[in-house]
């Protein structure tokens, strides 16, 4: 008998040879530098992931940043912040730009560093020495100073919440020039120096008076400043009215513990705020964050409020496209997908796992495309019967509970080929660390199986959604294959364009179209 490895099938022959190995040591395809940077920007959280430490992610970002044009790096930072709703990566890329191309750093700074938390992230990264300098330097210092001087008093007060560094630390570093007696008093109050009480912003005067007599009217300051005090249930309701949408979503159990939902009208008010479509859009909420809130809601959170979270989840998935033809969606439910989607960091680890996000994508696509075929997989495709018209959260929970086993990205394609299925679009959601189907020679098994499927379905397209920043894929990028990373709803926009466009429009091109 002839050598089977040497004389492989025609489907393997026309598939591209691999050029890398993944974190499991199995063959894979390396992303080209621009795509790798985009992947890191959209999925990297600078926390410990299943296969890579935070230090590895940082090293990977800095290494690939040196290989791409600074203009693309600036666009990747903008995409990560504005479309991907990321925090640490846009701050890191902006900090790197201050070294690589300070003019570009000036151009993107106010768009990536768009609130107090982002400002603190940027300053922390600059001072760490990670991008090549251990101080802000003259131009970055001027950018931070201008941010402070251009911010409104309300923005500065909101930015005063948070540490490492605190806003007070930043003010001491850059010495912003106060344009009014009010700002002068605010800065002095912030850094603990003598100040003119009468010149303080109204909110701070009220706060200082309230601290000496908490029976007074609740001051209009960030709610975090007040939560350590002994507040009545009615006052907790007032805080619920004032806090931002994201803070409300994250503090439902706190409101329940403090009796807020026992106050007449509080449940209706909170539910109405959570369902507000405009507020959801402004908050740039990621669908998985709503799933996290649903999973975390305790018994004390009223059912009406939990139902409002489900409604908000459905609204946050409005970008999931309705796609023509035979659609297959395959979420990875293997063991590595049990890791936290934003990585592990002591005191800041999300309860949402990669498998939860993959399951959410699968359930959302099924909801918008009821005739789609669902093929969750690990070492093999796992059989599951879901009602496409059931609530997205319910189906996502059933899918995520399937988790376990090794990773075999080619399994759904192999089963489709066995069934001789007619397919127009396949969407695989994974961390791409396939190893069960590892091959010693030629292309990955995923590419072999895809080539076989394409021989029956020449117009079929494959989308691989990558949830982790590991730098390789099982499917080589080409006209009929899209690799896209991230866990925001921006991914659905990209899929919709790819599925409908006659011409290839890849993810990198989408980022390059952004204006710096």
XYZ file of C-alpha atoms in Angstrom:
516
model
C 0.000 0.000 0.000
C 1.295 3.494 -0.851
C 2.412 5.839 1.928
C -0.776 7.506 3.178
C 1.032 10.515 4.607
C 2.913 11.142 1.376
C -0.027 10.554 -0.939
C -2.680 12.499 0.953
C -6.130 13.234 -0.436
C -6.657 15.888 -3.049
C -8.394 18.021 -0.428
C -5.200 18.240 1.607
C -3.112 18.831 -1.496
C -4.806 22.127 -2.307
C -4.803 23.408 1.264
C -1.962 25.705 2.354
C 0.838 24.260 4.436
C 1.090 25.334 8.052
C 3.749 27.772 9.245
C 3.376 27.749 13.038
C 2.355 25.745 16.086
C -0.241 26.774 18.631
C 0.096 26.791 22.428
C -0.763 23.062 22.494
C 2.123 22.340 20.113
C -0.203 21.425 17.243
C 0.209 22.772 13.715
C -1.454 26.084 12.908
C -1.240 29.209 10.781
C 0.375 32.337 12.162
C -1.457 35.624 11.761
C 0.460 38.211 9.777
C 1.604 41.146 11.977
C -1.330 43.482 11.357
C -3.842 40.749 12.055
C -1.936 39.625 15.153
C -1.955 43.174 16.501
C -5.670 43.484 15.784
C -6.261 40.174 17.572
C -4.303 41.289 20.613
C -6.033 44.680 20.654
C -9.520 43.133 20.524
C -9.038 40.183 22.888
C -5.960 40.879 24.991
C -6.716 42.012 28.524
C -3.191 41.874 29.984
C -4.414 39.287 32.470
C -3.417 35.617 32.770
C -5.235 33.481 30.188
C -5.450 29.677 29.889
C -2.382 29.386 27.647
C -0.580 32.696 28.174
C 0.381 34.879 31.108
C -0.163 38.624 31.293
C 3.576 39.061 30.794
C 3.445 37.001 27.603
C 0.611 39.111 26.235
C 2.549 42.290 26.962
C 5.660 40.928 25.275
C 3.617 39.822 22.252
C 2.023 43.267 21.872
C 5.311 45.132 22.082
C 6.998 42.728 19.664
C 4.315 42.958 17.003
C 3.914 46.727 17.482
C 7.463 47.117 16.189
C 6.549 45.237 13.006
C 3.561 47.335 11.885
C 3.215 50.855 10.609
C 2.435 53.285 13.471
C -0.626 54.457 11.503
C -2.124 50.967 11.668
C -1.188 50.741 15.331
C -3.112 53.970 15.966
C -6.118 52.604 14.093
C -5.980 49.358 16.062
C -6.038 51.378 19.288
C -9.089 53.297 18.066
C -10.861 50.095 16.993
C -10.161 48.405 20.314
C -11.566 51.343 22.266
C -14.444 52.547 20.096
C -15.647 49.302 18.560
C -14.289 46.663 20.909
C -14.946 48.612 24.147
C -11.561 47.484 25.484
C -9.670 49.336 28.222
C -6.106 48.218 28.901
C -5.051 47.497 25.310
C -6.068 50.887 23.843
C -4.214 52.599 26.695
C -1.127 50.442 26.077
C -1.130 51.082 22.314
C -1.591 54.813 22.869
C 1.293 54.801 25.335
C 3.468 52.941 22.823
C 2.607 55.542 20.176
C 4.137 58.267 22.340
C 7.455 56.512 21.678
C 6.855 55.233 18.130
C 5.174 58.335 16.662
C 4.297 61.124 19.068
C 2.332 63.050 16.410
C -0.020 60.087 15.995
C -0.286 59.799 19.773
C -1.568 63.381 19.841
C -4.106 62.561 17.099
C -5.682 59.595 18.877
C -5.165 60.467 22.541
C -8.528 62.110 23.242
C -10.395 59.353 21.385
C -8.781 56.440 23.196
C -8.250 58.148 26.549
C -11.869 59.210 26.816
C -12.609 59.049 30.545
C -10.918 59.135 33.922
C -10.332 55.394 34.121
C -8.601 55.399 30.740
C -6.468 58.334 31.868
C -5.355 56.406 34.954
C -4.608 53.331 32.792
C -2.483 55.418 30.429
C -0.477 57.061 33.214
C 0.034 53.741 35.005
C 1.386 52.136 31.817
C 3.662 55.083 31.049
C 5.153 55.112 34.549
C 5.731 51.334 34.526
C 8.438 51.636 31.900
C 6.711 48.979 29.740
C 6.876 51.106 26.578
C 10.422 52.315 27.093
C 10.204 55.252 29.491
C 9.579 55.379 33.240
C 8.239 58.920 33.336
C 5.554 60.613 31.305
C 7.966 62.684 29.244
C 7.239 66.201 28.031
C 4.706 65.499 25.276
C 2.681 62.798 27.081
C 2.736 65.005 30.170
C 1.298 67.838 28.080
C -1.433 65.524 26.727
C -2.447 64.487 30.250
C -2.322 68.100 31.417
C -4.544 69.201 28.523
C -6.992 66.386 29.281
C -7.354 67.695 32.821
C -7.616 71.327 31.740
C -10.242 70.569 29.081
C -12.372 68.297 31.260
C -15.466 69.719 32.904
C -15.723 69.876 36.674
C -18.270 67.052 36.506
C -15.832 64.894 34.522
C -13.043 65.614 36.996
C -15.240 64.717 39.944
C -16.190 61.398 38.290
C -12.512 60.775 37.514
C -11.673 61.224 41.193
C -12.895 57.689 41.892
C -10.163 55.055 41.559
C -6.547 54.500 42.528
C -3.154 53.284 41.326
C -2.733 56.021 40.280
C -5.477 58.235 41.667
C -6.485 61.487 40.012
C -4.719 63.253 42.880
C -1.493 61.419 41.960
C -1.859 62.532 38.351
C -2.518 66.148 39.295
C 0.641 66.140 41.391
C 2.597 64.795 38.409
C 1.487 67.203 35.699
C 0.448 70.341 37.624
C -2.529 71.458 35.524
C -3.078 75.183 35.431
C -6.439 76.044 37.050
C -8.446 78.375 34.820
C -10.743 79.509 37.641
C -10.898 79.797 41.399
C -13.294 76.846 41.365
C -10.733 74.585 39.696
C -7.979 75.876 41.955
C -10.057 74.975 45.006
C -10.926 71.578 43.502
C -7.276 70.656 42.856
C -6.290 71.781 46.363
C -9.156 69.729 47.879
C -8.156 66.722 45.759
C -4.490 66.647 46.821
C -5.119 67.530 50.467
C -3.941 71.123 50.537
C -5.706 74.150 52.073
C -8.523 75.435 49.885
C -11.161 78.123 49.775
C -14.378 76.374 50.848
C -16.569 78.965 49.151
C -14.781 78.453 45.822
C -15.326 74.671 45.801
C -17.707 73.226 43.183
C -21.226 73.039 44.593
C -21.189 69.213 44.701
C -18.054 69.148 46.836
C -19.308 71.820 49.229
C -22.458 69.752 49.717
C -20.358 66.611 50.219
C -18.180 68.210 52.893
C -21.262 69.510 54.726
C -22.973 66.123 54.412
C -20.022 64.252 55.937
C -20.461 66.293 59.117
C -24.222 65.654 59.134
C -25.333 62.651 57.039
C -28.950 63.465 57.814
C -28.718 66.269 55.261
C -29.813 65.905 51.658
C -27.662 63.380 49.785
C -24.972 65.227 47.805
C -24.751 64.729 44.059
C -21.310 63.077 43.942
C -20.126 59.686 42.612
C -22.089 57.030 44.458
C -18.882 55.197 45.448
C -18.044 58.081 47.785
C -21.196 57.423 49.828
C -21.529 53.654 50.066
C -19.333 53.281 53.159
C -21.806 55.383 55.170
C -24.944 54.124 56.895
C -27.616 54.853 54.282
C -31.328 54.152 54.438
C -33.072 52.028 51.807
C -34.590 55.177 50.277
C -31.158 56.705 49.908
C -29.927 53.578 48.158
C -32.794 54.042 45.712
C -31.600 57.599 45.094
C -28.111 56.255 44.390
C -29.649 53.750 41.950
C -31.236 56.651 40.097
C -27.939 58.535 39.891
C -25.366 55.845 39.125
C -24.446 55.124 35.532
C -25.980 52.271 33.593
C -22.909 50.033 33.939
C -22.693 50.704 37.676
C -26.389 49.893 38.060
C -25.928 46.610 36.219
C -23.028 45.711 38.533
C -24.666 46.705 41.829
C -28.041 44.952 41.752
C -27.115 42.569 44.586
C -25.810 45.513 46.645
C -29.126 47.310 46.191
C -30.958 44.160 47.243
C -28.799 43.697 50.378
C -29.522 47.265 51.447
C -33.287 46.981 51.047
C -33.651 49.253 48.017
C -36.102 46.984 46.234
C -38.408 47.133 49.233
C -39.042 50.825 48.540
C -42.191 51.463 46.506
C -41.441 52.110 42.838
C -37.768 51.133 43.061
C -38.145 47.861 41.167
C -39.985 49.546 38.293
C -37.436 52.356 38.140
C -34.428 50.008 38.009
C -36.090 47.730 35.440
C -36.943 50.690 33.211
C -33.370 51.987 33.344
C -31.923 48.581 32.481
C -34.242 48.190 29.471
C -33.496 51.661 28.043
C -32.109 51.015 24.549
C -30.418 54.420 24.323
C -28.726 53.920 27.687
C -27.512 50.471 26.600
C -25.988 51.987 23.461
C -24.308 54.840 25.356
C -22.858 52.432 27.910
C -21.149 50.427 25.144
C -22.232 47.306 26.958
C -20.853 43.964 25.808
C -23.519 41.258 25.567
C -21.474 38.949 27.798
C -21.571 41.573 30.585
C -25.354 41.311 30.661
C -25.080 37.552 30.762
C -22.705 37.978 33.706
C -25.207 40.215 35.488
C -27.968 37.671 34.911
C -25.851 34.808 36.234
C -24.787 36.856 39.259
C -28.239 38.143 40.231
C -29.117 36.805 43.694
C -32.494 35.808 45.083
C -32.978 39.318 46.444
C -33.017 40.858 42.958
C -36.701 40.986 41.875
C -37.766 38.833 38.935
C -38.885 41.970 37.099
C -35.346 43.334 37.279
C -33.888 40.007 36.128
C -36.366 40.017 33.240
C -35.205 43.531 32.372
C -31.635 42.225 32.147
C -32.804 39.584 29.681
C -34.576 42.252 27.628
C -31.391 44.347 27.696
C -29.420 41.299 26.549
C -31.750 40.819 23.594
C -31.383 44.516 22.681
C -27.596 44.363 22.963
C -27.628 41.638 20.301
C -29.394 43.787 17.734
C -26.291 43.649 15.511
C -26.529 39.895 15.022
C -27.273 39.609 11.302
C -30.032 37.641 9.601
C -28.087 35.594 7.067
C -29.288 33.948 3.905
C -28.844 30.299 3.094
C -27.796 27.378 5.251
C -25.969 28.688 8.309
C -23.972 26.578 10.776
C -22.718 27.968 14.080
C -20.216 25.931 16.088
C -19.286 27.116 19.606
C -16.231 25.504 21.202
C -17.197 23.964 24.569
C -13.869 22.242 25.298
C -11.995 22.391 28.598
C -9.711 25.320 27.713
C -12.831 27.415 27.099
C -13.611 27.198 30.812
C -11.078 29.978 31.479
C -12.212 33.544 32.212
C -12.796 35.427 28.975
C -10.884 38.494 30.177
C -8.215 36.453 31.917
C -7.330 35.948 35.567
C -6.129 38.671 37.897
C -6.487 38.559 41.678
C -9.470 40.670 42.699
C -10.490 41.417 39.096
C -11.400 38.081 37.485
C -14.710 38.014 35.637
C -17.094 35.145 36.307
C -17.777 34.878 32.561
C -15.834 32.136 30.792
C -14.817 31.836 27.157
C -17.389 29.072 26.780
C -20.102 31.459 28.006
C -19.255 33.935 25.249
C -19.061 31.196 22.603
C -22.408 29.846 23.785
C -23.910 33.335 23.746
C -22.798 33.854 20.134
C -24.260 30.479 19.189
C -27.569 31.167 20.902
C -27.782 34.687 19.426
C -27.128 33.520 15.863
C -29.718 30.759 16.332
C -32.271 33.267 17.644
C -31.867 35.556 14.603
C -31.548 32.606 12.186
C -33.952 29.928 13.499
C -33.135 27.505 10.677
C -29.402 27.567 11.502
C -27.670 24.336 12.499
C -26.022 24.410 15.933
C -22.930 22.236 16.372
C -21.197 22.704 19.753
C -17.930 20.785 19.826
C -14.973 19.652 21.904
C -13.268 16.405 20.843
C -16.395 15.719 18.832
C -19.637 17.498 18.029
C -21.926 17.372 21.054
C -25.595 16.705 20.418
C -27.981 19.295 21.880
C -31.575 20.171 21.062
C -32.403 23.856 21.540
C -35.549 25.836 20.827
C -34.410 28.721 18.557
C -37.238 30.865 19.916
C -36.279 30.366 23.562
C -34.637 33.216 25.444
C -31.030 33.750 24.425
C -29.856 33.516 28.034
C -31.555 30.139 28.477
C -29.982 28.625 25.370
C -26.581 30.122 26.190
C -26.707 28.520 29.649
C -27.542 25.094 28.184
C -24.659 25.349 25.732
C -22.092 26.506 28.269
C -23.018 23.609 30.561
C -21.771 21.173 27.889
C -18.122 22.062 28.541
C -15.292 19.517 28.737
C -12.811 17.497 26.685
C -10.026 18.401 24.276
C -10.249 20.844 21.381
C -10.998 19.640 17.850
C -11.853 22.646 15.659
C -12.289 20.488 12.554
C -14.967 18.291 14.183
C -17.999 20.314 12.949
C -16.630 20.451 9.391
C -15.874 16.733 9.395
C -19.429 15.927 10.488
C -20.873 18.259 7.848
C -18.838 16.438 5.227
C -19.964 13.060 6.527
C -23.564 14.243 6.182
C -22.882 15.683 2.711
C -24.521 18.861 4.006
C -25.327 21.886 1.858
C -23.717 24.867 3.584
C -23.476 28.600 2.827
C -21.858 29.942 6.008
C -20.044 28.306 8.921
C -19.246 30.304 12.078
C -16.773 28.741 14.513
C -16.272 30.405 17.929
C -13.155 29.129 19.710
C -9.793 29.888 21.299
C -8.282 28.121 18.245
C -6.064 25.825 20.344
C -6.997 22.682 18.414
C -4.846 19.609 19.133
C -7.021 16.494 18.947
C -6.894 16.716 15.136
C -3.190 17.605 14.894
C -1.482 16.547 11.661
C 2.246 16.097 11.134
C 2.391 17.262 7.524
C 0.703 19.732 5.195
C -2.271 21.783 6.258
C -4.386 21.678 9.394
C -7.250 19.196 9.496
C -9.601 22.172 9.617
C -8.345 23.405 6.236
C -8.517 19.908 4.765
C -12.101 19.470 5.884
C -12.999 22.978 4.716
C -11.516 22.280 1.279
C -13.583 19.101 1.091
C -16.734 21.019 2.052
C -15.930 23.677 -0.551
C -15.776 21.048 -3.285
C -19.521 20.524 -2.739
C -20.363 24.120 -1.746
C -18.090 26.396 -3.822
C -19.704 29.597 -2.573
C -19.524 28.682 1.121
C -17.765 31.000 3.577
C -16.081 30.303 6.906
C -15.888 32.730 9.839
C -13.581 31.953 12.768
C -14.264 34.106 15.830
C -11.210 33.956 18.081
C -11.739 34.790 21.750
C -8.129 34.683 22.955
C -4.930 36.488 21.851
C -2.732 33.502 21.041
C -1.606 34.547 17.554
C -2.549 31.508 15.450
C -5.564 30.118 13.637
C -6.626 26.744 12.265
C -8.001 28.311 9.068
C -5.725 30.292 6.767
C -7.067 33.736 5.855
C -8.241 33.965 2.247
C -11.196 35.180 0.170
C -13.669 32.674 1.604
C -12.290 32.638 5.178
C -12.539 35.424 7.749
C -10.653 35.419 11.041
C -11.987 38.000 13.486
C -11.300 38.484 17.175
C -13.143 39.947 20.115
C -16.221 39.620 22.274
C -18.107 42.856 21.592
C -21.080 43.184 19.250
C -18.762 44.814 16.675
C -17.888 41.250 15.627
C -21.419 40.802 14.306
C -21.080 43.871 12.060
C -17.938 42.374 10.560
C -19.613 39.007 9.988
C -22.590 40.660 8.311
C -20.353 42.524 5.889
C -18.311 39.441 5.100
C -21.373 37.245 4.564
C -23.053 39.738 2.219
C -20.091 41.185 0.273
C -19.180 39.635 -3.041
C -15.649 40.952 -2.664
C -13.426 39.887 0.202
C -13.535 42.471 3.005
C -11.378 41.242 5.832
C -11.094 42.419 9.398
C -7.756 44.159 8.943
C -9.189 46.151 6.025
C -12.077 47.198 8.256
C -9.628 48.558 10.820
C -7.544 50.267 8.143
C -10.625 52.163 6.971
C -10.768 54.056 10.265
C -9.716 57.701 10.208
C -6.830 58.699 12.454
